[in-house]
Amino acid sequence: MPSNAVAKPPPLLTPHISKSKLSSPAISHSVKRNMNGDGEMGLIGDTFDEAFLGRDGDGGFETRSPSDNFDASEEDREAEEPPKKKRYHRHTPRQIQELEAFFKEYPHPDEKQRSELSRKLGLESRQIKFWFQNRRTQMKMQLERHENVMLKQENEKLQIEYNNLRAMDPMCNNCGRVALPGEVSFEQNQLKIENARLREELCRVSSLTSKFFVKPLSQSDNPLSTSSKLALAVGRNEICGLGNVGATMPMPKGLGLGDSILSTSPVVTLMKPEMGVIENEMQVDRSMFVNLALIAMDELIKLAQPDSSLWVKGLNGGNDVLNHLEYTRTFRGCIGIKPTGFVTEATRETDVVIINSLSLVETLMDANRWVEMFPSIIARASTVDVISTGLNGNKNGALQVMHAEFQVLSPLVPIRPIKFLRFCKQYAEGVWAVVDVSVDAGSEGSNLNACRRLPSGYLIQDVGNGCSKVTCVEHSEYDDNYVHQLFQPFVNSGMAFGARRSLVSLQRQCESLAVLVSSDISGEENSGITSGGKKNMIRLAQRMIDNFCNAVCASSVRKWDKLRVGDVSEDVRVLTRKSMNDPGEPAGIVLSAATSVWLPVDRQKLFDFLRDEQLRSEWDILSHGAPMHEMLQIAKSRDGRNCVHLLRAGAIDVDVTEKSMLILQETWHDNSGSMIVYAPVELPSIAEVMNGGDPAYVALLPSGFAILPGFPSGHGGSHNCNGMPGNGNIDDDAVGSFLTVGFQILVNRLPAAKLTLESVQTVNTLIACTIQKIKAALKLA
């Protein structure tokens, strides 16, 4: 019999089938499907038709058994093979509540989470999977409907305005009479051009809106009120049709959408996990990112207000300290509850920087330029995804996912790898805001260096003369169990990763750029170096700084292998790697060793001692007691503390030969710290760079010092930014400094060679002797 033929039912069964039941096409089709080849009725449960799938009153699913659709007599049912009776698969109110709560935290549960829910709620893993798929689909459909309603209202409003404009008779500005065709004034012509441009922009925004499905926000929700001291006039600027960024949107903790957007009755839609579902999930993910960015921007703007009650002054007029009680009362946790064991650090700083707002925004939104602007803070950065590139050809409305590694110049403070959203918004002419907020915070929690970036960023306002007033807010949660006890007060104070360090570093870099482009700043006039040679020397010194920071902090820029040697102190971190095919450093086995100690000496005094070439023989073992002489100096600041130097060991009247080894050194000093980094260079290589050669081909293995202000644990008062006793500030003039010493040496010129224990002991001895000589020279021993 053909597969699509309908078998005639046996006479004994036919009278017991209700005609009213067979009148339904779905039931009739199900009956036909369940006739086997012998004309007998098969088990409906084995060939279940989706027409039998219904929804119970609680939003769950139920499966109807055959007894609900057939009125067979008791004797006939006993004569037949007893069918499998399907029980109702209802989701209890408790199950619905648990699923909804879990959905707000994790809308895309993985297999492990589904299994845990299945065990906890007594449901099958497949039921859990389809419930979450249907819930996401329902949310998407409701967002689409809401967006369509808003767009329709906006379209009707524009249509009314358009009709009113058409009904108006154009009047002449000079005589007041009705203007004839061809008598359009220049102002009216400009308005027509502007109107056409705005219409094109509206079409583009409308097309982008369909990609996000986000609730538009009204201008009345703008947190920047007219009473704000910043007087930021918020216009109709929108990101992809999403409304004013400063608006407040209700949203539960986690990345779920706001309750006000979703209705309470679920819509059941069965979908298979195919490509269409994946695309919908990607759209929902981007929608969640946009909502998270809007909420983070709202929080940043409120935190940046100068008269905000969210901050209180520290003791003795110290830095601003976050009022945690007021903060929790004002904001809902946009990335979830703080993990157990995490501590909070929050800092704010405002100052003027020599850079205009547009240039700073362009720098912050470019990962490579951002790293170059903060070389000692950002070890590595990359753009993971670009959700929006902005509008009108600038970064207004730009939204992107980034990954970065934040560092402190000490091997005792672990690097903080963070994945976050970066969102940029222009509020008025010359007024911008750039906000960061962590994403995938749950997965980051499993990392040993776990850190979550709460809404942080910059509020930037032009003040004229190429300068900007910048307010920096840094707010994060982290696990301090992996910070060395020596540095815990320094990190908890907010000085390590806080706003002060970020803003001061920005000021130093911007001043250096301003000095280098000015015409009255140069190296020594008798040096004979060209302008191109100076730029090359600065580029070479910048690469030296980056290489030193990478070796001290062990970032992922280069692959380091950590060594554990019994004779080496636990506070000394020894790393090794193979250098091959890199023209910027010698080939072979490279060994790096670094440690940090606290010295009871003023940071300025320690910096001046280490950078003085006349005193270098007192601590530099490699100088062999010979004096150092400066051959070249390129200033990078007007006070002379930030410079690039070229030094030479030996008597000043000795002729320099082709085989002479010189020292390239860079020094800088600001309110957040100091650095002295140097590397030996060959004379022919450095001469080629000064004559315009490519500095990327000069081999460098830098060593040096980083100096940070403050007291270690047990030395001085509490400097806690969590609202505990203390002024939230480390005094820049405090008599105490953290000194980080780092060395890199080439232990073997063959990359395939094996590292020996003697090499490790040599570099460990070098560090210990250098620290001891510094203490002796400063009479600290």
PDB file of C-alpha atoms in Angstrom, residues 531-768:
ATOM      1  CA  SER A 531      64.145  66.523  13.444  1.00  0.00           C
ATOM      2  CA  GLY A 532      63.504  63.116  11.858  1.00  0.00           C
ATOM      3  CA  GLY A 533      66.269  61.627  13.986  1.00  0.00           C
ATOM      4  CA  LYS A 534      64.634  62.958  17.162  1.00  0.00           C
ATOM      5  CA  LYS A 535      61.318  61.362  16.237  1.00  0.00           C
ATOM      6  CA  ASN A 536      63.066  58.060  15.584  1.00  0.00           C
ATOM      7  CA  MET A 537      64.835  58.204  18.933  1.00  0.00           C
ATOM      8  CA  ILE A 538      61.507  58.843  20.685  1.00  0.00           C
ATOM      9  CA  ARG A 539      59.886  55.914  18.849  1.00  0.00           C
ATOM     10  CA  LEU A 540      62.797  53.678  19.840  1.00  0.00           C
ATOM     11  CA  ALA A 541      62.505  54.784  23.479  1.00  0.00           C
ATOM     12  CA  GLN A 542      58.756  54.129  23.435  1.00  0.00           C
ATOM     13  CA  ARG A 543      59.344  50.555  22.244  1.00  0.00           C
ATOM     14  CA  MET A 544      61.898  50.155  25.023  1.00  0.00           C
ATOM     15  CA  ILE A 545      59.311  51.270  27.623  1.00  0.00           C
ATOM     16  CA  ASP A 546      56.692  48.859  26.244  1.00  0.00           C
ATOM     17  CA  ASN A 547      59.182  45.975  26.317  1.00  0.00           C
ATOM     18  CA  PHE A 548      60.145  46.721  29.925  1.00  0.00           C
ATOM     19  CA  CYS A 549      56.510  46.902  31.123  1.00  0.00           C
ATOM     20  CA  ASN A 550      55.732  43.630  29.370  1.00  0.00           C
ATOM     21  CA  ALA A 551      58.631  41.873  31.084  1.00  0.00           C
ATOM     22  CA  VAL A 552      57.812  43.234  34.553  1.00  0.00           C
ATOM     23  CA  CYS A 553      54.063  42.554  34.397  1.00  0.00           C
ATOM     24  CA  ALA A 554      54.202  39.385  32.236  1.00  0.00           C
ATOM     25  CA  SER A 555      51.334  40.390  29.948  1.00  0.00           C
ATOM     26  CA  SER A 556      50.167  38.224  27.062  1.00  0.00           C
ATOM     27  CA  VAL A 557      51.910  40.432  24.491  1.00  0.00           C
ATOM     28  CA  ARG A 558      54.745  37.902  24.611  1.00  0.00           C
ATOM     29  CA  LYS A 559      54.624  34.294  25.749  1.00  0.00           C
ATOM     30  CA  TRP A 560      56.583  33.956  28.969  1.00  0.00           C
ATOM     31  CA  ASP A 561      57.286  30.747  30.890  1.00  0.00           C
ATOM     32  CA  LYS A 562      57.436  31.139  34.655  1.00  0.00           C
ATOM     33  CA  LEU A 563      60.315  29.440  36.472  1.00  0.00           C
ATOM     34  CA  ARG A 564      60.361  28.197  40.044  1.00  0.00           C
ATOM     35  CA  VAL A 565      63.826  27.794  41.551  1.00  0.00           C
ATOM     36  CA  GLY A 566      64.425  26.816  45.151  1.00  0.00           C
ATOM     37  CA  ASP A 567      67.197  29.350  45.786  1.00  0.00           C
ATOM     38  CA  VAL A 568      65.146  32.286  44.413  1.00  0.00           C
ATOM     39  CA  SER A 569      62.900  34.285  46.727  1.00  0.00           C
ATOM     40  CA  GLU A 570      59.138  33.941  46.255  1.00  0.00           C
ATOM     41  CA  ASP A 571      58.912  37.710  45.720  1.00  0.00           C
ATOM     42  CA  VAL A 572      61.231  37.504  42.697  1.00  0.00           C
ATOM     43  CA  ARG A 573      59.445  36.448  39.521  1.00  0.00           C
ATOM     44  CA  VAL A 574      61.724  34.792  36.961  1.00  0.00           C
ATOM     45  CA  LEU A 575      60.471  34.363  33.388  1.00  0.00           C
ATOM     46  CA  THR A 576      62.018  32.985  30.241  1.00  0.00           C
ATOM     47  CA  ARG A 577      61.187  32.870  26.555  1.00  0.00           C
ATOM     48  CA  LYS A 578      62.778  32.134  23.200  1.00  0.00           C
ATOM     49  CA  SER A 579      63.454  35.073  20.904  1.00  0.00           C
ATOM     50  CA  MET A 580      63.447  34.188  17.215  1.00  0.00           C
ATOM     51  CA  ASN A 581      62.904  36.168  14.014  1.00  0.00           C
ATOM     52  CA  ASP A 582      62.319  39.425  15.884  1.00  0.00           C
ATOM     53  CA  PRO A 583      64.512  42.251  14.520  1.00  0.00           C
ATOM     54  CA  GLY A 584      63.723  44.331  17.606  1.00  0.00           C
ATOM     55  CA  GLU A 585      65.706  42.132  20.013  1.00  0.00           C
ATOM     56  CA  PRO A 586      68.663  39.721  19.913  1.00  0.00           C
ATOM     57  CA  ALA A 587      67.940  36.077  19.106  1.00  0.00           C
ATOM     58  CA  GLY A 588      68.369  33.451  21.810  1.00  0.00           C
ATOM     59  CA  ILE A 589      67.122  32.573  25.288  1.00  0.00           C
ATOM     60  CA  VAL A 590      65.925  35.674  27.156  1.00  0.00           C
ATOM     61  CA  LEU A 591      65.681  35.664  30.930  1.00  0.00           C
ATOM     62  CA  SER A 592      63.650  38.248  32.850  1.00  0.00           C
ATOM     63  CA  ALA A 593      63.633  38.770  36.604  1.00  0.00           C
ATOM     64  CA  ALA A 594      61.704  41.384  38.576  1.00  0.00           C
ATOM     65  CA  THR A 595      60.731  42.136  42.154  1.00  0.00           C
ATOM     66  CA  SER A 596      59.354  44.983  44.259  1.00  0.00           C
ATOM     67  CA  VAL A 597      60.456  46.286  47.658  1.00  0.00           C
ATOM     68  CA  TRP A 598      59.399  49.126  49.903  1.00  0.00           C
ATOM     69  CA  LEU A 599      61.968  51.762  50.833  1.00  0.00           C
ATOM     70  CA  PRO A 600      61.517  54.450  53.512  1.00  0.00           C
ATOM     71  CA  VAL A 601      62.640  57.232  51.193  1.00  0.00           C
ATOM     72  CA  ASP A 602      60.855  60.055  49.386  1.00  0.00           C
ATOM     73  CA  ARG A 603      59.926  59.139  45.808  1.00  0.00           C
ATOM     74  CA  GLN A 604      61.384  62.356  44.332  1.00  0.00           C
ATOM     75  CA  LYS A 605      64.714  61.748  46.101  1.00  0.00           C
ATOM     76  CA  LEU A 606      64.855  58.148  44.873  1.00  0.00           C
ATOM     77  CA  PHE A 607      64.044  59.224  41.296  1.00  0.00           C
ATOM     78  CA  ASP A 608      66.712  61.948  41.260  1.00  0.00           C
ATOM     79  CA  PHE A 609      69.323  59.524  42.574  1.00  0.00           C
ATOM     80  CA  LEU A 610      68.647  56.806  39.978  1.00  0.00           C
ATOM     81  CA  ARG A 611      68.563  59.149  36.983  1.00  0.00           C
ATOM     82  CA  ASP A 612      71.770  61.023  37.883  1.00  0.00           C
ATOM     83  CA  GLU A 613      74.428  59.712  35.475  1.00  0.00           C
ATOM     84  CA  GLN A 614      77.194  60.919  37.796  1.00  0.00           C
ATOM     85  CA  LEU A 615      75.904  58.622  40.579  1.00  0.00           C
ATOM     86  CA  ARG A 616      75.150  55.666  38.356  1.00  0.00           C
ATOM     87  CA  SER A 617      78.317  53.784  39.254  1.00  0.00           C
ATOM     88  CA  GLU A 618      77.064  53.524  42.857  1.00  0.00           C
ATOM     89  CA  TRP A 619      74.327  51.048  41.865  1.00  0.00           C
ATOM     90  CA  ASP A 620      74.929  49.904  38.262  1.00  0.00           C
ATOM     91  CA  ILE A 621      77.050  46.757  38.366  1.00  0.00           C
ATOM     92  CA  LEU A 622      77.376  46.754  34.576  1.00  0.00           C
ATOM     93  CA  SER A 623      79.109  50.160  34.585  1.00  0.00           C
ATOM     94  CA  HIS A 624      82.151  48.623  36.338  1.00  0.00           C
ATOM     95  CA  GLY A 625      82.585  51.774  38.408  1.00  0.00           C
ATOM     96  CA  ALA A 626      83.147  54.015  35.376  1.00  0.00           C
ATOM     97  CA  PRO A 627      81.369  57.397  35.167  1.00  0.00           C
ATOM     98  CA  MET A 628      78.523  57.982  32.698  1.00  0.00           C
ATOM     99  CA  HIS A 629      78.404  60.961  30.357  1.00  0.00           C
ATOM    100  CA  GLU A 630      75.368  62.317  28.504  1.00  0.00           C
ATOM    101  CA  MET A 631      75.799  62.505  24.736  1.00  0.00           C
ATOM    102  CA  LEU A 632      72.233  63.523  23.820  1.00  0.00           C
ATOM    103  CA  GLN A 633      69.059  64.664  25.568  1.00  0.00           C
ATOM    104  CA  ILE A 634      65.608  65.056  23.976  1.00  0.00           C
ATOM    105  CA  ALA A 635      63.138  66.785  26.300  1.00  0.00           C
ATOM    106  CA  LYS A 636      59.536  65.532  26.403  1.00  0.00           C
ATOM    107  CA  SER A 637      58.309  67.996  29.040  1.00  0.00           C
ATOM    108  CA  ARG A 638      58.966  71.615  29.922  1.00  0.00           C
ATOM    109  CA  ASP A 639      60.259  70.827  33.414  1.00  0.00           C
ATOM    110  CA  GLY A 640      62.978  68.512  32.051  1.00  0.00           C
ATOM    111  CA  ARG A 641      61.948  65.442  34.085  1.00  0.00           C
ATOM    112  CA  ASN A 642      60.608  63.545  31.072  1.00  0.00           C
ATOM    113  CA  CYS A 643      63.524  63.003  28.704  1.00  0.00           C
ATOM    114  CA  VAL A 644      65.191  60.571  26.320  1.00  0.00           C
ATOM    115  CA  HIS A 645      68.943  60.294  27.000  1.00  0.00           C
ATOM    116  CA  LEU A 646      71.897  58.747  25.189  1.00  0.00           C
ATOM    117  CA  LEU A 647      74.671  57.916  27.651  1.00  0.00           C
ATOM    118  CA  ARG A 648      78.244  56.698  27.284  1.00  0.00           C
ATOM    119  CA  ALA A 649      80.432  55.025  29.893  1.00  0.00           C
ATOM    120  CA  GLY A 650      84.093  56.037  30.288  1.00  0.00           C
ATOM    121  CA  ALA A 651      86.147  59.206  30.346  1.00  0.00           C
ATOM    122  CA  ILE A 652      84.725  62.143  28.445  1.00  0.00           C
ATOM    123  CA  ASP A 653      87.897  62.677  26.393  1.00  0.00           C
ATOM    124  CA  VAL A 654      88.089  59.079  25.142  1.00  0.00           C
ATOM    125  CA  ASP A 655      87.276  58.691  21.456  1.00  0.00           C
ATOM    126  CA  VAL A 656      84.131  56.700  20.623  1.00  0.00           C
ATOM    127  CA  THR A 657      84.929  53.717  18.416  1.00  0.00           C
ATOM    128  CA  GLU A 658      82.735  51.598  16.160  1.00  0.00           C
ATOM    129  CA  LYS A 659      82.575  48.881  18.830  1.00  0.00           C
ATOM    130  CA  SER A 660      81.496  51.235  21.602  1.00  0.00           C
ATOM    131  CA  MET A 661      78.338  50.359  23.552  1.00  0.00           C
ATOM    132  CA  LEU A 662      76.007  53.210  24.439  1.00  0.00           C
ATOM    133  CA  ILE A 663      73.037  53.388  26.853  1.00  0.00           C
ATOM    134  CA  LEU A 664      69.612  54.515  25.639  1.00  0.00           C
ATOM    135  CA  GLN A 665      67.560  55.725  28.600  1.00  0.00           C
ATOM    136  CA  GLU A 666      64.129  57.296  29.140  1.00  0.00           C
ATOM    137  CA  THR A 667      62.923  58.880  32.366  1.00  0.00           C
ATOM    138  CA  TRP A 668      59.555  60.274  33.367  1.00  0.00           C
ATOM    139  CA  HIS A 669      58.008  61.473  36.598  1.00  0.00           C
ATOM    140  CA  ASP A 670      54.465  62.563  37.527  1.00  0.00           C
ATOM    141  CA  ASN A 671      52.125  62.488  40.525  1.00  0.00           C
ATOM    142  CA  SER A 672      51.265  58.816  39.987  1.00  0.00           C
ATOM    143  CA  GLY A 673      54.781  57.384  39.716  1.00  0.00           C
ATOM    144  CA  SER A 674      58.217  57.491  38.132  1.00  0.00           C
ATOM    145  CA  MET A 675      60.217  55.355  35.731  1.00  0.00           C
ATOM    146  CA  ILE A 676      63.862  54.978  34.666  1.00  0.00           C
ATOM    147  CA  VAL A 677      64.323  52.457  31.827  1.00  0.00           C
ATOM    148  CA  TYR A 678      67.541  51.828  29.911  1.00  0.00           C
ATOM    149  CA  ALA A 679      69.030  49.404  27.390  1.00  0.00           C
ATOM    150  CA  PRO A 680      72.491  48.959  25.854  1.00  0.00           C
ATOM    151  CA  VAL A 681      72.669  49.796  22.126  1.00  0.00           C
ATOM    152  CA  GLU A 682      75.445  49.557  19.589  1.00  0.00           C
ATOM    153  CA  LEU A 683      76.867  52.771  18.152  1.00  0.00           C
ATOM    154  CA  PRO A 684      76.301  51.910  14.433  1.00  0.00           C
ATOM    155  CA  SER A 685      72.642  51.056  15.082  1.00  0.00           C
ATOM    156  CA  ILE A 686      71.910  54.232  17.027  1.00  0.00           C
ATOM    157  CA  ALA A 687      73.777  56.372  14.475  1.00  0.00           C
ATOM    158  CA  GLU A 688      71.593  54.983  11.694  1.00  0.00           C
ATOM    159  CA  VAL A 689      68.437  55.809  13.685  1.00  0.00           C
ATOM    160  CA  MET A 690      69.577  59.396  14.265  1.00  0.00           C
ATOM    161  CA  ASN A 691      70.188  59.739  10.525  1.00  0.00           C
ATOM    162  CA  GLY A 692      66.615  58.667   9.657  1.00  0.00           C
ATOM    163  CA  GLY A 693      66.891  54.861   9.779  1.00  0.00           C
ATOM    164  CA  ASP A 694      64.060  52.591  10.938  1.00  0.00           C
ATOM    165  CA  PRO A 695      64.208  52.198  14.751  1.00  0.00           C
ATOM    166  CA  ALA A 696      62.289  48.886  14.580  1.00  0.00           C
ATOM    167  CA  TYR A 697      65.517  47.084  13.632  1.00  0.00           C
ATOM    168  CA  VAL A 698      67.511  48.099  16.721  1.00  0.00           C
ATOM    169  CA  ALA A 699      67.814  45.157  19.129  1.00  0.00           C
ATOM    170  CA  LEU A 700      66.813  46.045  22.704  1.00  0.00           C
ATOM    171  CA  LEU A 701      66.679  44.166  26.014  1.00  0.00           C
ATOM    172  CA  PRO A 702      65.640  46.881  28.501  1.00  0.00           C
ATOM    173  CA  SER A 703      66.054  46.927  32.260  1.00  0.00           C
ATOM    174  CA  GLY A 704      65.172  49.579  34.773  1.00  0.00           C
ATOM    175  CA  PHE A 705      63.099  50.824  37.703  1.00  0.00           C
ATOM    176  CA  ALA A 706      59.517  51.818  38.434  1.00  0.00           C
ATOM    177  CA  ILE A 707      58.742  53.909  41.527  1.00  0.00           C
ATOM    178  CA  LEU A 708      55.269  54.143  43.095  1.00  0.00           C
ATOM    179  CA  PRO A 709      54.269  56.267  46.120  1.00  0.00           C
ATOM    180  CA  GLY A 710      52.757  54.957  49.338  1.00  0.00           C
ATOM    181  CA  PHE A 711      53.025  52.790  52.411  1.00  0.00           C
ATOM    182  CA  PRO A 712      52.923  49.000  52.523  1.00  0.00           C
ATOM    183  CA  SER A 713      50.733  46.955  54.840  1.00  0.00           C
ATOM    184  CA  GLY A 714      51.374  47.901  58.454  1.00  0.00           C
ATOM    185  CA  HIS A 715      53.140  51.227  57.641  1.00  0.00           C
ATOM    186  CA  GLY A 716      50.812  54.154  58.040  1.00  0.00           C
ATOM    187  CA  GLY A 717      47.087  54.844  57.927  1.00  0.00           C
ATOM    188  CA  SER A 718      44.282  53.147  56.068  1.00  0.00           C
ATOM    189  CA  HIS A 719      43.697  54.326  52.531  1.00  0.00           C
ATOM    190  CA  ASN A 720      40.578  52.414  51.597  1.00  0.00           C
ATOM    191  CA  CYS A 721      38.184  53.547  48.878  1.00  0.00           C
ATOM    192  CA  ASN A 722      35.380  51.343  50.237  1.00  0.00           C
ATOM    193  CA  GLY A 723      34.198  53.915  52.742  1.00  0.00           C
ATOM    194  CA  MET A 724      36.367  52.601  55.585  1.00  0.00           C
ATOM    195  CA  PRO A 725      38.412  54.951  57.798  1.00  0.00           C
ATOM    196  CA  GLY A 726      41.028  56.855  55.854  1.00  0.00           C
ATOM    197  CA  ASN A 727      41.018  59.756  53.435  1.00  0.00           C
ATOM    198  CA  GLY A 728      40.994  57.673  50.253  1.00  0.00           C
ATOM    199  CA  ASN A 729      44.237  59.294  49.175  1.00  0.00           C
ATOM    200  CA  ILE A 730      47.931  58.467  49.259  1.00  0.00           C
ATOM    201  CA  ASP A 731      49.884  61.645  49.815  1.00  0.00           C
ATOM    202  CA  ASP A 732      52.325  62.286  46.993  1.00  0.00           C
ATOM    203  CA  ASP A 733      54.815  63.661  49.555  1.00  0.00           C
ATOM    204  CA  ALA A 734      54.596  60.601  51.818  1.00  0.00           C
ATOM    205  CA  VAL A 735      58.015  59.390  52.954  1.00  0.00           C
ATOM    206  CA  GLY A 736      57.852  55.937  51.418  1.00  0.00           C
ATOM    207  CA  SER A 737      58.165  54.391  47.973  1.00  0.00           C
ATOM    208  CA  PHE A 738      57.643  51.078  46.230  1.00  0.00           C
ATOM    209  CA  LEU A 739      60.663  50.302  44.060  1.00  0.00           C
ATOM    210  CA  THR A 740      60.297  47.738  41.269  1.00  0.00           C
ATOM    211  CA  VAL A 741      63.546  46.422  39.799  1.00  0.00           C
ATOM    212  CA  GLY A 742      63.516  44.532  36.498  1.00  0.00           C
ATOM    213  CA  PHE A 743      66.338  43.025  34.433  1.00  0.00           C
ATOM    214  CA  GLN A 744      66.410  41.255  31.059  1.00  0.00           C
ATOM    215  CA  ILE A 745      69.510  39.403  29.915  1.00  0.00           C
ATOM    216  CA  LEU A 746      70.389  37.182  26.981  1.00  0.00           C
ATOM    217  CA  VAL A 747      71.666  33.952  28.548  1.00  0.00           C
ATOM    218  CA  ASN A 748      72.267  32.025  25.300  1.00  0.00           C
ATOM    219  CA  ARG A 749      72.322  33.104  21.654  1.00  0.00           C
ATOM    220  CA  LEU A 750      70.901  29.747  20.510  1.00  0.00           C
ATOM    221  CA  PRO A 751      67.086  29.654  20.802  1.00  0.00           C
ATOM    222  CA  ALA A 752      67.148  25.852  20.990  1.00  0.00           C
ATOM    223  CA  ALA A 753      69.546  25.799  23.947  1.00  0.00           C
ATOM    224  CA  LYS A 754      68.443  24.750  27.425  1.00  0.00           C
ATOM    225  CA  LEU A 755      68.304  27.169  30.323  1.00  0.00           C
ATOM    226  CA  THR A 756      70.766  26.433  33.104  1.00  0.00           C
ATOM    227  CA  LEU A 757      70.321  26.910  36.837  1.00  0.00           C
ATOM    228  CA  GLU A 758      73.462  29.043  36.868  1.00  0.00           C
ATOM    229  CA  SER A 759      71.801  31.642  34.595  1.00  0.00           C
ATOM    230  CA  VAL A 760      68.810  31.917  36.915  1.00  0.00           C
ATOM    231  CA  GLN A 761      71.038  32.354  39.946  1.00  0.00           C
ATOM    232  CA  THR A 762      73.043  35.026  38.112  1.00  0.00           C
ATOM    233  CA  VAL A 763      70.048  37.237  37.410  1.00  0.00           C
ATOM    234  CA  ASN A 764      68.709  36.707  40.934  1.00  0.00           C
ATOM    235  CA  THR A 765      72.065  37.807  42.352  1.00  0.00           C
ATOM    236  CA  LEU A 766      72.050  40.841  40.032  1.00  0.00           C
ATOM    237  CA  ILE A 767      68.714  42.024  41.444  1.00  0.00           C
ATOM    238  CA  ALA A 768      69.727  41.426  45.058  1.00  0.00           C
TER     239      ALA A 768
END
